[in-house]
mmCIF file of C-alpha atoms and ligand atoms in Angstrom:
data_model
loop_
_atom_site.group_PDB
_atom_site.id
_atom_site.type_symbol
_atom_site.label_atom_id
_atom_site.label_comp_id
_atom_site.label_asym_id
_atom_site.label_seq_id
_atom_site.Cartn_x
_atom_site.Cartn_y
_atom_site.Cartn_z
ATOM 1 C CA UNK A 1121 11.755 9.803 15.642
ATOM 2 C CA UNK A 1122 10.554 7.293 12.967
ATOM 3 C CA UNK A 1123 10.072 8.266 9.407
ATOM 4 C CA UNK A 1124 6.718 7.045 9.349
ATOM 5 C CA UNK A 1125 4.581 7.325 12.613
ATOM 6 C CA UNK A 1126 1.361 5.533 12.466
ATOM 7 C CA UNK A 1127 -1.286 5.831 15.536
ATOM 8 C CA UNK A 1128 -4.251 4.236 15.644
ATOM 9 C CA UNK A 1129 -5.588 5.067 11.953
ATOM 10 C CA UNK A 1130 -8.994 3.857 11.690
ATOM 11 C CA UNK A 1131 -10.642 3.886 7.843
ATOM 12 C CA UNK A 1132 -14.074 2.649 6.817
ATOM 13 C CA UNK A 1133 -15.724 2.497 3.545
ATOM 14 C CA UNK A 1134 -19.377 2.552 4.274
ATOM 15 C CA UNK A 1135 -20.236 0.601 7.051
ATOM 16 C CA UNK A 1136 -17.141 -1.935 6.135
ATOM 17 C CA UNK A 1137 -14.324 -0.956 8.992
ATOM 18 C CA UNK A 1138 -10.738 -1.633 7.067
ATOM 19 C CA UNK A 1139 -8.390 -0.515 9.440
ATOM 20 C CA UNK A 1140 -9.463 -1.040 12.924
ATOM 21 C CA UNK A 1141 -6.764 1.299 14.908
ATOM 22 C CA UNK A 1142 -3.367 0.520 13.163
ATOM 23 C CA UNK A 1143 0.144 1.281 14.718
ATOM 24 C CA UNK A 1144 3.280 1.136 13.295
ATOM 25 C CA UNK A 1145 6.862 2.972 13.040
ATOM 26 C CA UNK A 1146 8.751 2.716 10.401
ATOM 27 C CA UNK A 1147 12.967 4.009 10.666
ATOM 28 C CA UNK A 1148 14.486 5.806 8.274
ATOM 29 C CA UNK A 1149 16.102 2.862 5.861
ATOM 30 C CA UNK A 1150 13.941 -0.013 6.940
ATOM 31 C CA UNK A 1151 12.522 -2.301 4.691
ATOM 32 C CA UNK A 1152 9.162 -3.412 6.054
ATOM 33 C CA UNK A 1153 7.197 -5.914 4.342
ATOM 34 C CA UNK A 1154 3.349 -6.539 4.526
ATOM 35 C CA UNK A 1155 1.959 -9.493 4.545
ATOM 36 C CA UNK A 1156 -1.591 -10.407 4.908
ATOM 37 C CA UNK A 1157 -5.000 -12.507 3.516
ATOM 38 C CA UNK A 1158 -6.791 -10.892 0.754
ATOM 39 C CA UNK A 1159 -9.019 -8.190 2.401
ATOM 40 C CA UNK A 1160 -6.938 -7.540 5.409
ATOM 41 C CA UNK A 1161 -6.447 -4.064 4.978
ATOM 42 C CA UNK A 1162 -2.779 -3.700 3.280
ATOM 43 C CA UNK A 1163 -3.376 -1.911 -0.415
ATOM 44 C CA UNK A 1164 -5.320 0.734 2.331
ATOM 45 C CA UNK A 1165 -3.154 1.434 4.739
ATOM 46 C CA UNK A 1166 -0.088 1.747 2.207
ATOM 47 C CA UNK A 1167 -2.835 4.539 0.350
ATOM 48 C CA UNK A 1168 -3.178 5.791 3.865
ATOM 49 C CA UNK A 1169 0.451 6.697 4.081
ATOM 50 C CA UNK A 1170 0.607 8.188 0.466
ATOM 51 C CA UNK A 1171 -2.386 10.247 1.454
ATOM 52 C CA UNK A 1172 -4.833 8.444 -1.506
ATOM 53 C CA UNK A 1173 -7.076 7.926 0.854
ATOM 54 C CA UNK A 1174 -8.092 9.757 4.259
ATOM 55 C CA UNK A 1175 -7.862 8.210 7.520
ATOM 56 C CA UNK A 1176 -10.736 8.531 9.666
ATOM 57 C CA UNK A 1177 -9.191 8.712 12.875
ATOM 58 C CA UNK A 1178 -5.520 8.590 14.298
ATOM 59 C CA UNK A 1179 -3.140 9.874 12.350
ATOM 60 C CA UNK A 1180 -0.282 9.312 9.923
ATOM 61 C CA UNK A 1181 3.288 11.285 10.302
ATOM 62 C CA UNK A 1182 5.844 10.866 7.753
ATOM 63 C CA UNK A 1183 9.360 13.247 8.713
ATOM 64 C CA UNK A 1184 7.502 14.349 11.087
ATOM 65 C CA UNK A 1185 4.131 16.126 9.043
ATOM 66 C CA UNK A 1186 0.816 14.583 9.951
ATOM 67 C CA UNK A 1187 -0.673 13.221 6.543
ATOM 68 C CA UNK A 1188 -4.038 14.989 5.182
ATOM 69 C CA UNK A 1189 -5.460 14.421 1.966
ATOM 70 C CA UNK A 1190 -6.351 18.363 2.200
ATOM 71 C CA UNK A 1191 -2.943 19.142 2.799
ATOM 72 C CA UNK A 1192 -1.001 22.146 0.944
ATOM 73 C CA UNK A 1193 1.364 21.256 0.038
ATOM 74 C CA UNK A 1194 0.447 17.156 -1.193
ATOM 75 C CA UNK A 1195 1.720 17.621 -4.361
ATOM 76 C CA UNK A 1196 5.099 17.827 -2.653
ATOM 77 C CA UNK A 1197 4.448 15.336 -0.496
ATOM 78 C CA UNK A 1198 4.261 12.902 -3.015
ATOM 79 C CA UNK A 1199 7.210 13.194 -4.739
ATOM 80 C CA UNK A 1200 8.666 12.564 -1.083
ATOM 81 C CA UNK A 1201 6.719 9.170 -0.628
ATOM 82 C CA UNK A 1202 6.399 7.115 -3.928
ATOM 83 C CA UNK A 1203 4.455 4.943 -4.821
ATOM 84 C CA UNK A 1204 4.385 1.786 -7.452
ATOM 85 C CA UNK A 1205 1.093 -0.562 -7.992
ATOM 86 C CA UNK A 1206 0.726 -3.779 -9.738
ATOM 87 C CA UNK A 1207 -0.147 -2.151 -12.954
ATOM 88 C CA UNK A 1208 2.490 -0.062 -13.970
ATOM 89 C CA UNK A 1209 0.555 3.309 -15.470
ATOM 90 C CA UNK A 1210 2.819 3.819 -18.007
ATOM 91 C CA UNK A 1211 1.626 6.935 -20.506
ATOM 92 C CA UNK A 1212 1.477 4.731 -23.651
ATOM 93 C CA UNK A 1213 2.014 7.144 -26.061
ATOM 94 C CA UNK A 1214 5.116 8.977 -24.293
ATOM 95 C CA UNK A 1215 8.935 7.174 -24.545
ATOM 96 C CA UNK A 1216 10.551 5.892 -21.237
ATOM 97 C CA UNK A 1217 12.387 9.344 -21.094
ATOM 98 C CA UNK A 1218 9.227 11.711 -21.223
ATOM 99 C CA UNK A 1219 7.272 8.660 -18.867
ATOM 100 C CA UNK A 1220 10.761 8.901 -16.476
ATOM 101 C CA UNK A 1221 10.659 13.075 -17.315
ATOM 102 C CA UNK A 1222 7.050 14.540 -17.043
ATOM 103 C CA UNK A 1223 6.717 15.169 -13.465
ATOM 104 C CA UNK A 1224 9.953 16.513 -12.659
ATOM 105 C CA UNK A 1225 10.251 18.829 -15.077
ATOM 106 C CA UNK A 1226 6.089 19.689 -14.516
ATOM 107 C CA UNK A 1227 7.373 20.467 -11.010
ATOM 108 C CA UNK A 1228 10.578 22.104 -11.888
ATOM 109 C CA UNK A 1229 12.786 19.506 -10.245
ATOM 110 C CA UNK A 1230 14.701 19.137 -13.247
ATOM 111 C CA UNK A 1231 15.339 21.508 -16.030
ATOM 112 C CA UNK A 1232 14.123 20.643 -19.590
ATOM 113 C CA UNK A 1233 18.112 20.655 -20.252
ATOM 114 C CA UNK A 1234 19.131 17.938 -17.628
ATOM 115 C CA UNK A 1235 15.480 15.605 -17.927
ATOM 116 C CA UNK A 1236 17.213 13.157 -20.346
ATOM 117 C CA UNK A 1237 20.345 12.928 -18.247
ATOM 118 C CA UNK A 1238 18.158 12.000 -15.346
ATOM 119 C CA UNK A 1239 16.527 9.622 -17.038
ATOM 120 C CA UNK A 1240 19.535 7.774 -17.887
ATOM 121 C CA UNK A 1241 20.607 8.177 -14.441
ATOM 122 C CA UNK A 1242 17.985 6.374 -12.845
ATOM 123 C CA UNK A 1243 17.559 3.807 -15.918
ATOM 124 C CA UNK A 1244 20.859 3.386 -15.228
ATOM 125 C CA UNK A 1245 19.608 1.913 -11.651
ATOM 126 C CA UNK A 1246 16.978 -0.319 -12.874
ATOM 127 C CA UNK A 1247 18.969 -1.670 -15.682
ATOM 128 C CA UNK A 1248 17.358 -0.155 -18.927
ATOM 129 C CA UNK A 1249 19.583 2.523 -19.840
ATOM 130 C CA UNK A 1250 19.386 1.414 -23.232
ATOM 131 C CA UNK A 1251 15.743 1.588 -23.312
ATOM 132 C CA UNK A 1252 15.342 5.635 -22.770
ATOM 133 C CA UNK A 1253 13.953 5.913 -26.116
ATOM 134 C CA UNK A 1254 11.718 2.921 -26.450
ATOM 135 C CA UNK A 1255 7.992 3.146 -25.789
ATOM 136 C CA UNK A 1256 6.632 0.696 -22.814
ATOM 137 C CA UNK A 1257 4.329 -2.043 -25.773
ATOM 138 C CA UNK A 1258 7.668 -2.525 -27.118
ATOM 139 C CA UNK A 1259 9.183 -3.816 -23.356
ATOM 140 C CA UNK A 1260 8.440 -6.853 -21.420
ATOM 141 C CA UNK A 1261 6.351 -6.301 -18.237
ATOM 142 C CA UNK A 1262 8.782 -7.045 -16.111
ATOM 143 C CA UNK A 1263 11.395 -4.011 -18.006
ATOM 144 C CA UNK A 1264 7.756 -1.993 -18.028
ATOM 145 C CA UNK A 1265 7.570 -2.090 -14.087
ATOM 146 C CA UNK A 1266 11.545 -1.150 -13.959
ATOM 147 C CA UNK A 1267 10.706 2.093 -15.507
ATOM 148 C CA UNK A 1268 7.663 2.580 -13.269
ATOM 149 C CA UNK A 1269 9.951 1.914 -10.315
ATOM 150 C CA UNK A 1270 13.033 4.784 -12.365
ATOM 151 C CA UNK A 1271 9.725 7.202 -12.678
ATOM 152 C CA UNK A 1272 9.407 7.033 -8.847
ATOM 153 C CA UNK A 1273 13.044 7.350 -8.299
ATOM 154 C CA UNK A 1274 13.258 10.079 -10.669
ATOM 155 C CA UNK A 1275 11.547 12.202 -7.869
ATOM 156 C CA UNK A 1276 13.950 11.204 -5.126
ATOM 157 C CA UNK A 1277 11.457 9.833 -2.785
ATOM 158 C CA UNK A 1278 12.271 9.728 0.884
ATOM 159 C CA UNK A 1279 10.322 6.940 1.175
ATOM 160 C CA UNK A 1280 8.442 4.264 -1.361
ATOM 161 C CA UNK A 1281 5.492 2.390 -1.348
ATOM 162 C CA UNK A 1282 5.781 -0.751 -3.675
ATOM 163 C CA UNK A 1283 2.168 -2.471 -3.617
ATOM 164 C CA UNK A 1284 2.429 -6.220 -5.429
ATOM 165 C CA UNK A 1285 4.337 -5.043 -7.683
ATOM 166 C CA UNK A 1286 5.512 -8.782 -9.192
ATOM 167 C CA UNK A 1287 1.815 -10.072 -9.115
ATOM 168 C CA UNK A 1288 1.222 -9.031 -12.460
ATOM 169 C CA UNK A 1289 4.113 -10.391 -13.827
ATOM 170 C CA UNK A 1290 4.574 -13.817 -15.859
ATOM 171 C CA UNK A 1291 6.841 -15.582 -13.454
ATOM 172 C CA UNK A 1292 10.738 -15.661 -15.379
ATOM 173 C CA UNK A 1293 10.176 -11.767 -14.705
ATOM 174 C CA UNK A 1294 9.488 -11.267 -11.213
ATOM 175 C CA UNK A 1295 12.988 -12.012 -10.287
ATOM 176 C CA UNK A 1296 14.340 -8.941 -12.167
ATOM 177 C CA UNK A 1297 11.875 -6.804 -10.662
ATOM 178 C CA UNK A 1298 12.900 -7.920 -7.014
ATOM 179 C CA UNK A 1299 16.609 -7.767 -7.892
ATOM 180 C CA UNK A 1300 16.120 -3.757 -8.523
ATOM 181 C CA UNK A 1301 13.613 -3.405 -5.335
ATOM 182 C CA UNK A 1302 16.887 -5.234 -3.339
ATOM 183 C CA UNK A 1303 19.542 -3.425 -4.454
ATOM 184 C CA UNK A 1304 17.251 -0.107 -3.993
ATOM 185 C CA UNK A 1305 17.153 -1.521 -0.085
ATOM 186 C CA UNK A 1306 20.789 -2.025 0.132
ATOM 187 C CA UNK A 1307 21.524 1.841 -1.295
ATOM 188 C CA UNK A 1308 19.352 2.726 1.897
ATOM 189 C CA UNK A 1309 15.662 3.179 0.300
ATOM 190 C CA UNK A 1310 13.440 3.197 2.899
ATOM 191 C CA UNK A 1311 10.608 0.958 1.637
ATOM 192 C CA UNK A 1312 7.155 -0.577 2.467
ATOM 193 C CA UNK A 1313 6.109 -3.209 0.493
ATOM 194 C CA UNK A 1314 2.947 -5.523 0.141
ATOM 195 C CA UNK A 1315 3.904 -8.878 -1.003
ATOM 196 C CA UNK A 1316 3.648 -12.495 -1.535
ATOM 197 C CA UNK A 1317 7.307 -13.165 -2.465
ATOM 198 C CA UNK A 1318 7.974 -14.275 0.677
ATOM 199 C CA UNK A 1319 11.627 -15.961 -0.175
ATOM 200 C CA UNK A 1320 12.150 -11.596 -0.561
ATOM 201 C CA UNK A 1321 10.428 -10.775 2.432
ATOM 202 C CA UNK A 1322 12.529 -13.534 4.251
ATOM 203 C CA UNK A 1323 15.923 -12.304 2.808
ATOM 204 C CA UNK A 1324 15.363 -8.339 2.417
ATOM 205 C CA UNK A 1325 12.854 -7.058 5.001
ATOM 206 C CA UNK A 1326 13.912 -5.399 8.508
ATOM 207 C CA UNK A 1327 10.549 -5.965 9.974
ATOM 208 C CA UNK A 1328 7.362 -8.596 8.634
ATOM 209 C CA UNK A 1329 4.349 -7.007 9.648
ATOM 210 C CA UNK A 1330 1.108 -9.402 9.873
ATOM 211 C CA UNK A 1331 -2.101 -7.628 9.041
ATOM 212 C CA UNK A 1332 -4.834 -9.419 9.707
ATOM 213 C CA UNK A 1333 -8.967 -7.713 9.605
ATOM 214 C CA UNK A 1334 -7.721 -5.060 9.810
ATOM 215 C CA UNK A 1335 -4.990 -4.707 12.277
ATOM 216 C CA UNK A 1336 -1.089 -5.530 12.804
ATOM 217 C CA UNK A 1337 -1.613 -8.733 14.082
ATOM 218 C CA UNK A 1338 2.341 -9.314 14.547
ATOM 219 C CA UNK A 1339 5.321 -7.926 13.662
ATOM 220 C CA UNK A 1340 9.357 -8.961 13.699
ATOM 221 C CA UNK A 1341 12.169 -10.123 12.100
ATOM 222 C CA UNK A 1342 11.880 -12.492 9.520
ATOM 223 C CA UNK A 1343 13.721 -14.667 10.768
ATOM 224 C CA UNK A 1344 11.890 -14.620 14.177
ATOM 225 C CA UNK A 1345 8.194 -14.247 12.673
ATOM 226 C CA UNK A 1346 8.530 -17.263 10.635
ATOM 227 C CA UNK A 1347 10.135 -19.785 13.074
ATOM 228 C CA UNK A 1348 7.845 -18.925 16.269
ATOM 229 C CA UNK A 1349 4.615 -17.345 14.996
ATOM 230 C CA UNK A 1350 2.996 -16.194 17.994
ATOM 231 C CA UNK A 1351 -0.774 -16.390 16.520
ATOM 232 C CA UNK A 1352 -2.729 -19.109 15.334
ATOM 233 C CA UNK A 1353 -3.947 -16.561 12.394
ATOM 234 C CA UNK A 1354 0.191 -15.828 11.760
ATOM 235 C CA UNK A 1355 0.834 -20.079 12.015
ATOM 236 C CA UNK A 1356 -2.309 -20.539 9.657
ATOM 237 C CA UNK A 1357 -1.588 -18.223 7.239
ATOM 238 C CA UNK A 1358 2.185 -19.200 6.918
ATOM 239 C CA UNK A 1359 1.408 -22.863 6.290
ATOM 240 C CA UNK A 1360 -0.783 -21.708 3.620
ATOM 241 C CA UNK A 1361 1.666 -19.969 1.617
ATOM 242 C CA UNK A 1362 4.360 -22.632 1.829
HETATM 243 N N1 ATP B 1963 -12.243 2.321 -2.532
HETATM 244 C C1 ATP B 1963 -12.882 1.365 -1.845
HETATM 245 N N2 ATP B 1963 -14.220 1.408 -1.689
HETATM 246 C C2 ATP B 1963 -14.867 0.478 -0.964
HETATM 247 N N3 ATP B 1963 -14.265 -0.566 -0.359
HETATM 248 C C3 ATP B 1963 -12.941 -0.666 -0.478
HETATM 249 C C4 ATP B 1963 -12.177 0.284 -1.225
HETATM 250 N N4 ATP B 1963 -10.867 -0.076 -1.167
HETATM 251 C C5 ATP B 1963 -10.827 -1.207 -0.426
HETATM 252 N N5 ATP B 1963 -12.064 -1.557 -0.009
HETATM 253 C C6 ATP B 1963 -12.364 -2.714 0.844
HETATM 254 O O1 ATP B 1963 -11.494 -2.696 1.939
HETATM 255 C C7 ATP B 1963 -11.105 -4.004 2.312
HETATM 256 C C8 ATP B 1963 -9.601 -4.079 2.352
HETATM 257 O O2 ATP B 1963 -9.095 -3.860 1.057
HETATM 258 P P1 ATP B 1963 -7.556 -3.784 0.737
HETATM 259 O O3 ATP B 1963 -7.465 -3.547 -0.714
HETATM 260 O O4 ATP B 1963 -6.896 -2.827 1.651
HETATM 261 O O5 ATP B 1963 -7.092 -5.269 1.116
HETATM 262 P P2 ATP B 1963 -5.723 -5.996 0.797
HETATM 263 O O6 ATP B 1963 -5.220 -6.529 2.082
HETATM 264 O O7 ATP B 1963 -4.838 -5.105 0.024
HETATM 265 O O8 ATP B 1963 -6.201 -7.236 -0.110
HETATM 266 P P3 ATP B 1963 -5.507 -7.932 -1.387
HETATM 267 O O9 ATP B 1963 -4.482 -8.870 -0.831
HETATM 268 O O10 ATP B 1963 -6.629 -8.654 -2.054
HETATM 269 O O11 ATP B 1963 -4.919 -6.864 -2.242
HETATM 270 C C9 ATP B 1963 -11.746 -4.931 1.306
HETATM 271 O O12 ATP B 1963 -12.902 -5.458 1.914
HETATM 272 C C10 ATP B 1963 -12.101 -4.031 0.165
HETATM 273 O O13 ATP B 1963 -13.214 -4.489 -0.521
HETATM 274 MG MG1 MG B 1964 -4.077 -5.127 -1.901
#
């Protein structure tokens, strides 16, 4: 069984069809990258999975559990399957610790006694250990989306979503960001990520996945995807991010 089953999910806004019957697995420990024109459906189907938004027909399973917007237990479920956006979210007036802190101990995952421990713990992962008690205006973006990336972690997710999370970022700070997302793949993270860095979705990703208006157009290796495109939307689209 794959960690994430997705059959035929169909979601509309209006009268604008987004996803137009998407399916996809996704194995425990893959790192699956999405790739895609502006519009094609990816930010959607990634809020699909996290159950932000609700599919209109097919269905979602992550370990198993069909994803519902209405289900009971969702607050749960989202501390299973993170999720990190462009803008980081950061509570401005809260230190990296209470930022890293505030959910788990809200949800009782961690004791008021052990929350700065954890926070060190997974700082300690992203490289900012020294930053616990610093608020996010006085760190760069790129150490800003670290923390956002320890605050998911902090939650030991099952799975995370990471949706252009470098596209905000002044350039000399995307690499750091990708460093942590690659050696979060190598520790086993099973990840889906929308991106342009394709030199990262070359050298980390298990499986490219196309999306195109609204469907998986193709999927593969990297390695395979790039060299023989099977699509003249896949062939067009690559020669217009080289
Ligand atoms: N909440 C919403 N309400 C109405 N329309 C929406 C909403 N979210 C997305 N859309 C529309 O759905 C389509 C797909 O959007 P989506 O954000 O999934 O694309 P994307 O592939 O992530 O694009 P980009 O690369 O620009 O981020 C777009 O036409 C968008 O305008
Ligand atoms: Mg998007």
């Amino acid at each position: 069984m794959a960690l994430v089953e997705i059959r035929d999910v169909r979601k509309s806004f209006g009268t604008n069809e987004v996803l137009k019957g998407v399916s996809l697995d996704i194995d425990e420990g893959e790192i699956v990258t999405i790739i895609g024109r502006s519009g094609s459906g990816k930010s959607t189907l990634l809020r699909c999975i996290n159950a932000l938004e609700r599919v209109d027909a097919g269905e979602i399973r992550v370990e198993g559990k069909t994803v519902r917007t209405d289900m009971r237990d969702l607050r749960q479920f989202r501390q299973r399957v993170g999720i990190v956006f462009q803008a980081f979210n950061l509570f401005p007036h809260l230190t990296v610790e209470k930022n890293i802190t505030l959910a788990p101990v809200l949800t009782g995952k961690a004791s008021k006694s052990k929350a700065r421990q954890l926070a060190l713990d997974v700082l300690e992962r992203v490289g900012l250990a020294e930053k616990v008690d610093a608020y996010p205006e006085q760190l760069s973006g790129g150490q800003q989306q670290r923390v956002a990336i320890a605050r998911c972690l902090a939650m030991a997710p099952h799975l995370m979503l990471f949706d252009e999370v470098t596209s905000a970022l002044d350039p000399e700070l995307v690499g750091e960001v990708l460093k942590v997302m690659e050696d979060m793949a190598k520790q086993g993270m099973t990840m889906v990520l929308v991106t342009h860095e394709m030199g990262f979705a070359r050298n980390v990703a298990s499986k490219i996945v196309f999306m195109h208006q609204g469907k998986v157009w193709e999927q593969g290796k990297p390695a395979e995807l790039f060299a023989n495109p099977q699509t003249p939307e896949l062939k067009s689209f690559i020669s217009s991010i080289k």
